mmCIF file with all atom_site columns, C-alpha atoms in Angstrom:
data_model
loop_
_atom_site.group_PDB
_atom_site.id
_atom_site.type_symbol
_atom_site.label_atom_id
_atom_site.label_alt_id
_atom_site.label_comp_id
_atom_site.label_asym_id
_atom_site.label_entity_id
_atom_site.label_seq_id
_atom_site.pdbx_PDB_ins_code
_atom_site.Cartn_x
_atom_site.Cartn_y
_atom_site.Cartn_z
_atom_site.occupancy
_atom_site.B_iso_or_equiv
_atom_site.pdbx_formal_charge
_atom_site.auth_seq_id
_atom_site.auth_comp_id
_atom_site.auth_asym_id
_atom_site.auth_atom_id
_atom_site.pdbx_PDB_model_num
ATOM 1   C CA . MET A 1 1   ? 0.000   0.000  0.000   1.00 87.00 ? 1269 MET A CA 1
ATOM 2   C CA . ILE A 1 2   ? 1.181   3.496  -0.793  1.00 93.00 ? 1270 ILE A CA 1
ATOM 3   C CA . LYS A 1 3   ? 1.674   5.411  2.449   1.00 95.00 ? 1271 LYS A CA 1
ATOM 4   C CA . GLU A 1 4   ? 0.669   8.832  1.080   1.00 96.00 ? 1272 GLU A CA 1
ATOM 5   C CA . VAL A 1 5   ? -2.887  9.813  0.229   1.00 97.00 ? 1273 VAL A CA 1
ATOM 6   C CA . ILE A 1 6   ? -3.302  10.532 -3.472  1.00 97.00 ? 1274 ILE A CA 1
ATOM 7   C CA . VAL A 1 7   ? -5.236  13.669 -4.427  1.00 97.00 ? 1275 VAL A CA 1
ATOM 8   C CA . VAL A 1 8   ? -7.289  13.179 -7.591  1.00 96.00 ? 1276 VAL A CA 1
ATOM 9   C CA . GLU A 1 9   ? -10.107 15.100 -9.244  1.00 95.00 ? 1277 GLU A CA 1
ATOM 10  C CA . GLY A 1 10  ? -13.028 12.678 -9.156  1.00 93.00 ? 1278 GLY A CA 1
ATOM 11  C CA . LYS A 1 11  ? -14.415 9.212  -8.443  1.00 95.00 ? 1279 LYS A CA 1
ATOM 12  C CA . HIS A 1 12  ? -13.412 7.817  -11.849 1.00 96.00 ? 1280 HIS A CA 1
ATOM 13  C CA . ASP A 1 13  ? -9.825  8.876  -11.137 1.00 96.00 ? 1281 ASP A CA 1
ATOM 14  C CA . THR A 1 14  ? -10.026 7.064  -7.795  1.00 96.00 ? 1282 THR A CA 1
ATOM 15  C CA . THR A 1 15  ? -11.192 3.930  -9.606  1.00 96.00 ? 1283 THR A CA 1
ATOM 16  C CA . ALA A 1 16  ? -8.267  4.142  -12.038 1.00 97.00 ? 1284 ALA A CA 1
ATOM 17  C CA . VAL A 1 17  ? -5.740  4.669  -9.229  1.00 97.00 ? 1285 VAL A CA 1
ATOM 18  C CA . LYS A 1 18  ? -7.133  1.737  -7.248  1.00 97.00 ? 1286 LYS A CA 1
ATOM 19  C CA . ARG A 1 19  ? -6.853  -0.502 -10.353 1.00 96.00 ? 1287 ARG A CA 1
ATOM 20  C CA . ALA A 1 20  ? -3.151  0.378  -10.447 1.00 97.00 ? 1288 ALA A CA 1
ATOM 21  C CA . VAL A 1 21  ? -2.108  0.475  -6.772  1.00 97.00 ? 1289 VAL A CA 1
ATOM 22  C CA . ASP A 1 22  ? -3.366  -0.040 -3.246  1.00 96.00 ? 1290 ASP A CA 1
ATOM 23  C CA . ALA A 1 23  ? -3.866  3.532  -2.051  1.00 96.00 ? 1291 ALA A CA 1
ATOM 24  C CA . ASP A 1 24  ? -6.277  5.926  -0.409  1.00 97.00 ? 1292 ASP A CA 1
ATOM 25  C CA . THR A 1 25  ? -7.461  8.982  -2.318  1.00 97.00 ? 1293 THR A CA 1
ATOM 26  C CA . ILE A 1 26  ? -9.056  12.344 -1.707  1.00 96.00 ? 1294 ILE A CA 1
ATOM 27  C CA . GLU A 1 27  ? -11.220 13.673 -4.524  1.00 96.00 ? 1295 GLU A CA 1
ATOM 28  C CA . THR A 1 28  ? -11.302 17.415 -5.102  1.00 95.00 ? 1296 THR A CA 1
ATOM 29  C CA . GLY A 1 29  ? -14.613 17.242 -6.937  1.00 88.00 ? 1297 GLY A CA 1
ATOM 30  C CA . GLY A 1 30  ? -13.361 19.461 -9.751  1.00 78.00 ? 1298 GLY A CA 1
ATOM 31  C CA . SER A 1 31  ? -11.446 22.687 -10.064 1.00 77.00 ? 1299 SER A CA 1
ATOM 32  C CA . ALA A 1 32  ? -13.364 24.591 -7.369  1.00 79.00 ? 1300 ALA A CA 1
ATOM 33  C CA . VAL A 1 33  ? -11.411 23.071 -4.479  1.00 89.00 ? 1301 VAL A CA 1
ATOM 34  C CA . GLY A 1 34  ? -13.476 23.784 -1.356  1.00 90.00 ? 1302 GLY A CA 1
ATOM 35  C CA . LYS A 1 35  ? -12.244 24.611 2.141   1.00 93.00 ? 1303 LYS A CA 1
ATOM 36  C CA . ASP A 1 36  ? -13.432 21.265 3.519   1.00 93.00 ? 1304 ASP A CA 1
ATOM 37  C CA . VAL A 1 37  ? -11.471 19.368 0.846   1.00 94.00 ? 1305 VAL A CA 1
ATOM 38  C CA . LEU A 1 38  ? -8.373  21.475 1.553   1.00 95.00 ? 1306 LEU A CA 1
ATOM 39  C CA . ALA A 1 39  ? -8.779  20.768 5.273   1.00 95.00 ? 1307 ALA A CA 1
ATOM 40  C CA . ARG A 1 40  ? -8.842  16.990 4.564   1.00 95.00 ? 1308 ARG A CA 1
ATOM 41  C CA . ILE A 1 41  ? -5.774  17.319 2.353   1.00 96.00 ? 1309 ILE A CA 1
ATOM 42  C CA . GLU A 1 42  ? -3.941  19.325 5.059   1.00 96.00 ? 1310 GLU A CA 1
ATOM 43  C CA . LEU A 1 43  ? -4.758  16.632 7.620   1.00 96.00 ? 1311 LEU A CA 1
ATOM 44  C CA . ALA A 1 44  ? -3.599  13.884 5.243   1.00 96.00 ? 1312 ALA A CA 1
ATOM 45  C CA . GLN A 1 45  ? -0.374  15.798 4.600   1.00 95.00 ? 1313 GLN A CA 1
ATOM 46  C CA . ARG A 1 46  ? 0.345   16.065 8.328   1.00 95.00 ? 1314 ARG A CA 1
ATOM 47  C CA . LYS A 1 47  ? -0.490  12.419 9.055   1.00 95.00 ? 1315 LYS A CA 1
ATOM 48  C CA . ARG A 1 48  ? 0.677   10.496 5.957   1.00 96.00 ? 1316 ARG A CA 1
ATOM 49  C CA . GLY A 1 49  ? 1.839   12.829 3.225   1.00 95.00 ? 1317 GLY A CA 1
ATOM 50  C CA . VAL A 1 50  ? 0.072   13.691 -0.021  1.00 96.00 ? 1318 VAL A CA 1
ATOM 51  C CA . ILE A 1 51  ? 0.743   12.952 -3.678  1.00 97.00 ? 1319 ILE A CA 1
ATOM 52  C CA . ILE A 1 52  ? -1.084  15.168 -6.182  1.00 97.00 ? 1320 ILE A CA 1
ATOM 53  C CA . LEU A 1 53  ? -2.072  13.278 -9.350  1.00 97.00 ? 1321 LEU A CA 1
ATOM 54  C CA . THR A 1 54  ? -4.366  15.483 -11.429 1.00 95.00 ? 1322 THR A CA 1
ATOM 55  C CA . ASP A 1 55  ? -5.356  15.398 -15.080 1.00 94.00 ? 1323 ASP A CA 1
ATOM 56  C CA . PRO A 1 56  ? -2.675  16.656 -17.494 1.00 93.00 ? 1324 PRO A CA 1
ATOM 57  C CA . ASP A 1 57  ? -4.821  19.553 -18.699 1.00 91.00 ? 1325 ASP A CA 1
ATOM 58  C CA . HIS A 1 58  ? -5.517  23.169 -17.727 1.00 90.00 ? 1326 HIS A CA 1
ATOM 59  C CA . ALA A 1 59  ? -8.090  22.295 -15.042 1.00 91.00 ? 1327 ALA A CA 1
ATOM 60  C CA . GLY A 1 60  ? -5.788  19.666 -13.533 1.00 93.00 ? 1328 GLY A CA 1
ATOM 61  C CA . GLU A 1 61  ? -2.895  22.127 -13.408 1.00 90.00 ? 1329 GLU A CA 1
ATOM 62  C CA . ARG A 1 62  ? -5.166  24.688 -11.735 1.00 92.00 ? 1330 ARG A CA 1
ATOM 63  C CA . ILE A 1 63  ? -6.118  22.151 -9.046  1.00 94.00 ? 1331 ILE A CA 1
ATOM 64  C CA . ARG A 1 64  ? -2.467  21.154 -8.567  1.00 93.00 ? 1332 ARG A CA 1
ATOM 65  C CA . SER A 1 65  ? -1.532  24.815 -8.135  1.00 91.00 ? 1333 SER A CA 1
ATOM 66  C CA . ILE A 1 66  ? -4.344  25.518 -5.637  1.00 93.00 ? 1334 ILE A CA 1
ATOM 67  C CA . VAL A 1 67  ? -3.575  22.465 -3.507  1.00 94.00 ? 1335 VAL A CA 1
ATOM 68  C CA . SER A 1 68  ? 0.211   22.920 -3.494  1.00 91.00 ? 1336 SER A CA 1
ATOM 69  C CA . SER A 1 69  ? -0.107  26.627 -2.624  1.00 90.00 ? 1337 SER A CA 1
ATOM 70  C CA . LYS A 1 70  ? -2.435  25.900 0.317   1.00 93.00 ? 1338 LYS A CA 1
ATOM 71  C CA . VAL A 1 71  ? -0.765  22.671 1.504   1.00 92.00 ? 1339 VAL A CA 1
ATOM 72  C CA . PRO A 1 72  ? 3.042   22.986 1.528   1.00 89.00 ? 1340 PRO A CA 1
ATOM 73  C CA . GLY A 1 73  ? 5.347   20.022 0.988   1.00 89.00 ? 1341 GLY A CA 1
ATOM 74  C CA . CYS A 1 74  ? 3.145   17.995 -1.348  1.00 93.00 ? 1342 CYS A CA 1
ATOM 75  C CA . LYS A 1 75  ? 4.590   15.369 -3.626  1.00 95.00 ? 1343 LYS A CA 1
ATOM 76  C CA . HIS A 1 76  ? 3.667   15.444 -7.302  1.00 95.00 ? 1344 HIS A CA 1
ATOM 77  C CA . ALA A 1 77  ? 3.093   12.702 -9.867  1.00 96.00 ? 1345 ALA A CA 1
ATOM 78  C CA . PHE A 1 78  ? 2.562   13.540 -13.521 1.00 95.00 ? 1346 PHE A CA 1
ATOM 79  C CA . LEU A 1 79  ? 1.107   11.692 -16.479 1.00 94.00 ? 1347 LEU A CA 1
ATOM 80  C CA . ALA A 1 80  ? 1.771   12.838 -20.030 1.00 90.00 ? 1348 ALA A CA 1
ATOM 81  C CA . GLN A 1 81  ? -1.337  13.794 -21.985 1.00 90.00 ? 1349 GLN A CA 1
ATOM 82  C CA . GLU A 1 82  ? -1.025  10.801 -24.291 1.00 90.00 ? 1350 GLU A CA 1
ATOM 83  C CA . GLU A 1 83  ? -0.910  8.477  -21.262 1.00 93.00 ? 1351 GLU A CA 1
ATOM 84  C CA . ALA A 1 84  ? -4.258  9.865  -20.084 1.00 94.00 ? 1352 ALA A CA 1
ATOM 85  C CA . MET A 1 85  ? -6.021  10.179 -23.431 1.00 93.00 ? 1353 MET A CA 1
ATOM 86  C CA . LEU A 1 86  ? -9.007  8.212  -24.673 1.00 92.00 ? 1354 LEU A CA 1
ATOM 87  C CA . ASN A 1 87  ? -10.498 9.544  -27.896 1.00 91.00 ? 1355 ASN A CA 1
ATOM 88  C CA . ASP A 1 88  ? -10.693 13.290 -27.177 1.00 88.00 ? 1356 ASP A CA 1
ATOM 89  C CA . ASP A 1 89  ? -10.970 12.930 -23.387 1.00 92.00 ? 1357 ASP A CA 1
ATOM 90  C CA . ILE A 1 90  ? -7.946  13.642 -21.173 1.00 92.00 ? 1358 ILE A CA 1
ATOM 91  C CA . GLY A 1 91  ? -8.064  12.326 -17.628 1.00 93.00 ? 1359 GLY A CA 1
ATOM 92  C CA . ILE A 1 92  ? -6.411  10.072 -15.078 1.00 95.00 ? 1360 ILE A CA 1
ATOM 93  C CA . GLU A 1 93  ? -9.432  7.786  -15.446 1.00 95.00 ? 1361 GLU A CA 1
ATOM 94  C CA . ASN A 1 94  ? -8.251  6.955  -18.989 1.00 96.00 ? 1362 ASN A CA 1
ATOM 95  C CA . ALA A 1 95  ? -4.719  5.950  -18.001 1.00 95.00 ? 1363 ALA A CA 1
ATOM 96  C CA . LYS A 1 96  ? -3.558  2.361  -17.996 1.00 96.00 ? 1364 LYS A CA 1
ATOM 97  C CA . PRO A 1 97  ? -2.576  0.941  -14.604 1.00 97.00 ? 1365 PRO A CA 1
ATOM 98  C CA . GLU A 1 98  ? 1.057   0.655  -15.737 1.00 96.00 ? 1366 GLU A CA 1
ATOM 99  C CA . ALA A 1 99  ? 1.207   4.369  -16.607 1.00 96.00 ? 1367 ALA A CA 1
ATOM 100 C CA . ILE A 1 100 ? -0.205  5.293  -13.185 1.00 97.00 ? 1368 ILE A CA 1
ATOM 101 C CA . ARG A 1 101 ? 2.302   3.017  -11.433 1.00 97.00 ? 1369 ARG A CA 1
ATOM 102 C CA . GLU A 1 102 ? 5.173   4.592  -13.411 1.00 95.00 ? 1370 GLU A CA 1
ATOM 103 C CA . ALA A 1 103 ? 3.982   8.108  -12.550 1.00 95.00 ? 1371 ALA A CA 1
ATOM 104 C CA . LEU A 1 104 ? 3.762   7.225  -8.856  1.00 96.00 ? 1372 LEU A CA 1
ATOM 105 C CA . ALA A 1 105 ? 7.189   5.558  -8.942  1.00 94.00 ? 1373 ALA A CA 1
ATOM 106 C CA . ALA A 1 106 ? 8.679   8.783  -10.340 1.00 92.00 ? 1374 ALA A CA 1
ATOM 107 C CA . VAL A 1 107 ? 7.007   11.085 -7.809  1.00 93.00 ? 1375 VAL A CA 1
ATOM 108 C CA . ARG A 1 108 ? 8.640   14.486 -7.313  1.00 90.00 ? 1376 ARG A CA 1
ATOM 109 C CA . THR A 1 109 ? 8.838   16.225 -3.946  1.00 86.00 ? 1377 THR A CA 1
ATOM 110 C CA . GLU A 1 110 ? 8.772   19.978 -3.549  1.00 78.00 ? 1378 GLU A CA 1
ATOM 111 C CA . ALA A 1 111 ? 12.257  21.031 -2.489  1.00 68.00 ? 1379 ALA A CA 1
ATOM 112 C CA . GLU A 1 112 ? 12.558  22.539 0.985   1.00 65.00 ? 1380 GLU A CA 1
ATOM 113 C CA . ALA A 1 113 ? 15.255  24.916 -0.204  1.00 60.00 ? 1381 ALA A CA 1
ATOM 114 C CA . VAL A 1 114 ? 13.550  25.937 -3.403  1.00 65.00 ? 1382 VAL A CA 1
ATOM 115 C CA . GLY A 1 115 ? 15.935  26.641 -6.214  1.00 73.00 ? 1383 GLY A CA 1
ATOM 116 C CA . THR A 1 116 ? 17.825  25.476 -9.234  1.00 79.00 ? 1384 THR A CA 1
ATOM 117 C CA . ASP A 1 117 ? 20.912  26.453 -11.155 1.00 88.00 ? 1385 ASP A CA 1
ATOM 118 C CA . PHE A 1 118 ? 18.821  26.249 -14.353 1.00 90.00 ? 1386 PHE A CA 1
ATOM 119 C CA . GLY A 1 119 ? 17.514  29.666 -15.419 1.00 91.00 ? 1387 GLY A CA 1
ATOM 120 C CA . TRP A 1 120 ? 16.147  31.660 -18.334 1.00 93.00 ? 1388 TRP A CA 1
ATOM 121 C CA . PRO A 1 121 ? 19.485  31.829 -20.217 1.00 94.00 ? 1389 PRO A CA 1
ATOM 122 C CA . ASP A 1 122 ? 19.812  28.032 -19.938 1.00 93.00 ? 1390 ASP A CA 1
ATOM 123 C CA . LEU A 1 123 ? 16.240  27.568 -21.156 1.00 94.00 ? 1391 LEU A CA 1
ATOM 124 C CA . TYR A 1 124 ? 16.996  29.549 -24.322 1.00 94.00 ? 1392 TYR A CA 1
ATOM 125 C CA . ALA A 1 125 ? 20.438  27.963 -24.822 1.00 93.00 ? 1393 ALA A CA 1
ATOM 126 C CA . ALA A 1 126 ? 18.874  24.487 -24.614 1.00 93.00 ? 1394 ALA A CA 1
ATOM 127 C CA . GLY A 1 127 ? 16.264  25.399 -27.233 1.00 94.00 ? 1395 GLY A CA 1
ATOM 128 C CA . LEU A 1 128 ? 13.446  25.015 -24.713 1.00 95.00 ? 1396 LEU A CA 1
ATOM 129 C CA . ALA A 1 129 ? 12.168  28.561 -25.320 1.00 95.00 ? 1397 ALA A CA 1
ATOM 130 C CA . GLY A 1 130 ? 12.243  31.179 -28.043 1.00 93.00 ? 1398 GLY A CA 1
ATOM 131 C CA . THR A 1 131 ? 12.830  28.863 -30.970 1.00 93.00 ? 1399 THR A CA 1
ATOM 132 C CA . GLU A 1 132 ? 10.863  26.714 -33.362 1.00 94.00 ? 1400 GLU A CA 1
ATOM 133 C CA . GLY A 1 133 ? 10.074  23.359 -31.758 1.00 93.00 ? 1401 GLY A CA 1
ATOM 134 C CA . ALA A 1 134 ? 10.690  24.631 -28.200 1.00 94.00 ? 1402 ALA A CA 1
ATOM 135 C CA . ALA A 1 135 ? 7.227   23.567 -26.985 1.00 93.00 ? 1403 ALA A CA 1
ATOM 136 C CA . ARG A 1 136 ? 7.762   20.063 -28.324 1.00 92.00 ? 1404 ARG A CA 1
ATOM 137 C CA . ARG A 1 137 ? 11.218  19.824 -26.713 1.00 93.00 ? 1405 ARG A CA 1
ATOM 138 C CA . ARG A 1 138 ? 9.749   21.001 -23.369 1.00 93.00 ? 1406 ARG A CA 1
ATOM 139 C CA . LEU A 1 139 ? 7.057   18.342 -23.721 1.00 91.00 ? 1407 LEU A CA 1
ATOM 140 C CA . LEU A 1 140 ? 9.639   15.592 -24.255 1.00 92.00 ? 1408 LEU A CA 1
ATOM 141 C CA . VAL A 1 141 ? 12.056  16.835 -21.574 1.00 94.00 ? 1409 VAL A CA 1
ATOM 142 C CA . GLY A 1 142 ? 9.171   17.366 -19.120 1.00 93.00 ? 1410 GLY A CA 1
ATOM 143 C CA . ARG A 1 143 ? 8.001   13.821 -19.786 1.00 90.00 ? 1411 ARG A CA 1
ATOM 144 C CA . ARG A 1 144 ? 11.512  12.429 -19.225 1.00 92.00 ? 1412 ARG A CA 1
ATOM 145 C CA . LEU A 1 145 ? 11.900  14.434 -15.981 1.00 93.00 ? 1413 LEU A CA 1
ATOM 146 C CA . ARG A 1 146 ? 8.342   13.387 -14.977 1.00 90.00 ? 1414 ARG A CA 1
ATOM 147 C CA . ILE A 1 147 ? 7.277   16.978 -14.344 1.00 91.00 ? 1415 ILE A CA 1
ATOM 148 C CA . GLY A 1 148 ? 4.643   17.136 -17.069 1.00 87.00 ? 1416 GLY A CA 1
ATOM 149 C CA . TYR A 1 149 ? 4.276   19.535 -19.973 1.00 85.00 ? 1417 TYR A CA 1
ATOM 150 C CA . ALA A 1 150 ? 4.618   23.208 -19.130 1.00 88.00 ? 1418 ALA A CA 1
ATOM 151 C CA . ASN A 1 151 ? 5.064   26.532 -20.858 1.00 91.00 ? 1419 ASN A CA 1
ATOM 152 C CA . ALA A 1 152 ? 8.534   28.074 -20.428 1.00 94.00 ? 1420 ALA A CA 1
ATOM 153 C CA . LYS A 1 153 ? 7.701   30.027 -17.250 1.00 93.00 ? 1421 LYS A CA 1
ATOM 154 C CA . THR A 1 154 ? 6.044   27.031 -15.560 1.00 91.00 ? 1422 THR A CA 1
ATOM 155 C CA . PHE A 1 155 ? 8.885   24.736 -16.669 1.00 93.00 ? 1423 PHE A CA 1
ATOM 156 C CA . LEU A 1 156 ? 11.374  26.963 -14.822 1.00 92.00 ? 1424 LEU A CA 1
ATOM 157 C CA . LYS A 1 157 ? 9.051   27.174 -11.815 1.00 89.00 ? 1425 LYS A CA 1
ATOM 158 C CA . ARG A 1 158 ? 8.866   23.368 -11.641 1.00 89.00 ? 1426 ARG A CA 1
ATOM 159 C CA . CYS A 1 159 ? 12.642  23.056 -11.958 1.00 90.00 ? 1427 CYS A CA 1
ATOM 160 C CA . ALA A 1 160 ? 12.963  25.349 -8.939  1.00 88.00 ? 1428 ALA A CA 1
ATOM 161 C CA . MET A 1 161 ? 10.099  23.717 -7.014  1.00 85.00 ? 1429 MET A CA 1
ATOM 162 C CA . PHE A 1 162 ? 11.568  20.222 -7.431  1.00 87.00 ? 1430 PHE A CA 1
ATOM 163 C CA . GLY A 1 163 ? 15.234  21.241 -7.213  1.00 87.00 ? 1431 GLY A CA 1
ATOM 164 C CA . ILE A 1 164 ? 15.993  20.029 -10.750 1.00 90.00 ? 1432 ILE A CA 1
ATOM 165 C CA . SER A 1 165 ? 19.523  21.001 -11.739 1.00 90.00 ? 1433 SER A CA 1
ATOM 166 C CA . ARG A 1 166 ? 21.004  22.206 -15.009 1.00 92.00 ? 1434 ARG A CA 1
ATOM 167 C CA . ALA A 1 167 ? 22.751  18.807 -15.280 1.00 93.00 ? 1435 ALA A CA 1
ATOM 168 C CA . GLU A 1 168 ? 19.442  16.924 -14.926 1.00 93.00 ? 1436 GLU A CA 1
ATOM 169 C CA . VAL A 1 169 ? 17.823  19.033 -17.643 1.00 94.00 ? 1437 VAL A CA 1
ATOM 170 C CA . ALA A 1 170 ? 20.860  18.567 -19.914 1.00 93.00 ? 1438 ALA A CA 1
ATOM 171 C CA . ALA A 1 171 ? 20.795  14.787 -19.375 1.00 95.00 ? 1439 ALA A CA 1
ATOM 172 C CA . ALA A 1 172 ? 17.065  14.633 -20.116 1.00 94.00 ? 1440 ALA A CA 1
ATOM 173 C CA . LEU A 1 173 ? 17.516  16.761 -23.248 1.00 93.00 ? 1441 LEU A CA 1
ATOM 174 C CA . ALA A 1 174 ? 20.403  14.555 -24.399 1.00 92.00 ? 1442 ALA A CA 1
ATOM 175 C CA . ALA A 1 175 ? 18.329  11.414 -23.834 1.00 92.00 ? 1443 ALA A CA 1
ATOM 176 C CA . CYS A 1 176 ? 15.434  12.908 -25.824 1.00 89.00 ? 1444 CYS A CA 1
ATOM 177 C CA . THR A 1 177 ? 17.794  13.891 -28.641 1.00 85.00 ? 1445 THR A CA 1
ATOM 178 C CA . ALA A 1 178 ? 19.347  10.413 -28.671 1.00 86.00 ? 1446 ALA A CA 1
ATOM 179 C CA . ALA A 1 179 ? 15.911  8.771  -28.704 1.00 82.00 ? 1447 ALA A CA 1
ATOM 180 C CA . ALA A 1 180 ? 14.820  11.000 -31.585 1.00 77.00 ? 1448 ALA A CA 1
ATOM 181 C CA . GLY A 1 181 ? 17.997  10.172 -33.488 1.00 75.00 ? 1449 GLY A CA 1
ATOM 182 C CA . ALA A 1 182 ? 17.417  6.453  -32.938 1.00 70.00 ? 1450 ALA A CA 1
ATOM 183 C CA . GLY A 1 183 ? 13.831  6.732  -34.150 1.00 63.00 ? 1451 GLY A CA 1
ATOM 184 C CA . GLY A 1 184 ? 12.479  6.498  -30.600 1.00 56.00 ? 1452 GLY A CA 1
ATOM 185 C CA . ASP A 1 185 ? 10.241  9.481  -31.202 1.00 49.00 ? 1453 ASP A CA 1
ATOM 186 C CA . SER A 1 186 ? 8.168   7.891  -33.936 1.00 41.00 ? 1454 SER A CA 1
ATOM 187 C CA . GLU A 1 187 ? 5.190   7.328  -31.609 1.00 44.00 ? 1455 GLU A CA 1
ATOM 188 C CA . ASP A 1 188 ? 5.228   11.013 -30.639 1.00 41.00 ? 1456 ASP A CA 1
ATOM 189 C CA . GLU A 1 189 ? 5.314   11.974 -34.325 1.00 35.00 ? 1457 GLU A CA 1
ATOM 190 C CA . ARG A 1 190 ? 2.277   9.756  -35.013 1.00 31.00 ? 1458 ARG A CA 1
ATOM 191 C CA . LYS A 1 191 ? 0.390   11.481 -32.206 1.00 35.00 ? 1459 LYS A CA 1
ATOM 192 C CA . GLY A 1 192 ? 1.019   14.890 -33.749 1.00 32.00 ? 1460 GLY A CA 1
ATOM 193 C CA . LEU A 1 193 ? 3.641   16.077 -31.289 1.00 34.00 ? 1461 LEU A CA 1
ATOM 194 C CA . GLY A 1 194 ? 6.035   17.129 -34.024 1.00 35.00 ? 1462 GLY A CA 1
ATOM 195 C CA . SER A 1 195 ? 7.146   20.744 -34.322 1.00 32.00 ? 1463 SER A CA 1
#
């Protein structure tokens, strides 16, 4: 059983998580996270710890942001959009048990001493901002780092929040480049993730 309580959006997400792992969940009931839900999450954080696993879409990111700003020290698990996609519906409830297990195995913890040596100049130098294909590269690097897709500003914020170093970003970028060179990106190309 996973020690931490997993924060998800709804009952279908709970069902998907329980198919993948033995864990307790708290459902936010959507993007309007109420005070009573936040109080339960705060209690769970104090007693057992919390892992936030929300949908990889705008609403899920909004919930993640609300919860992590109100409940410090949360852990974060991320699924890529294609891992949570069924037809045109994006949600944790669509993810395969294996994808959920992998996301939970790669959980990220908010760093106590927030910071990173990776900044705006590094983001541009790595081709992760300000150039053609930057969004796609951020998607692939974010997936490899298990921090999810993010725009440039949020990517830097997550690097700081999780204490991800310049070396970690460089290694992830190199691995993505090597995979692309070896044809490992063909599935992403088929799903329309090309630049």
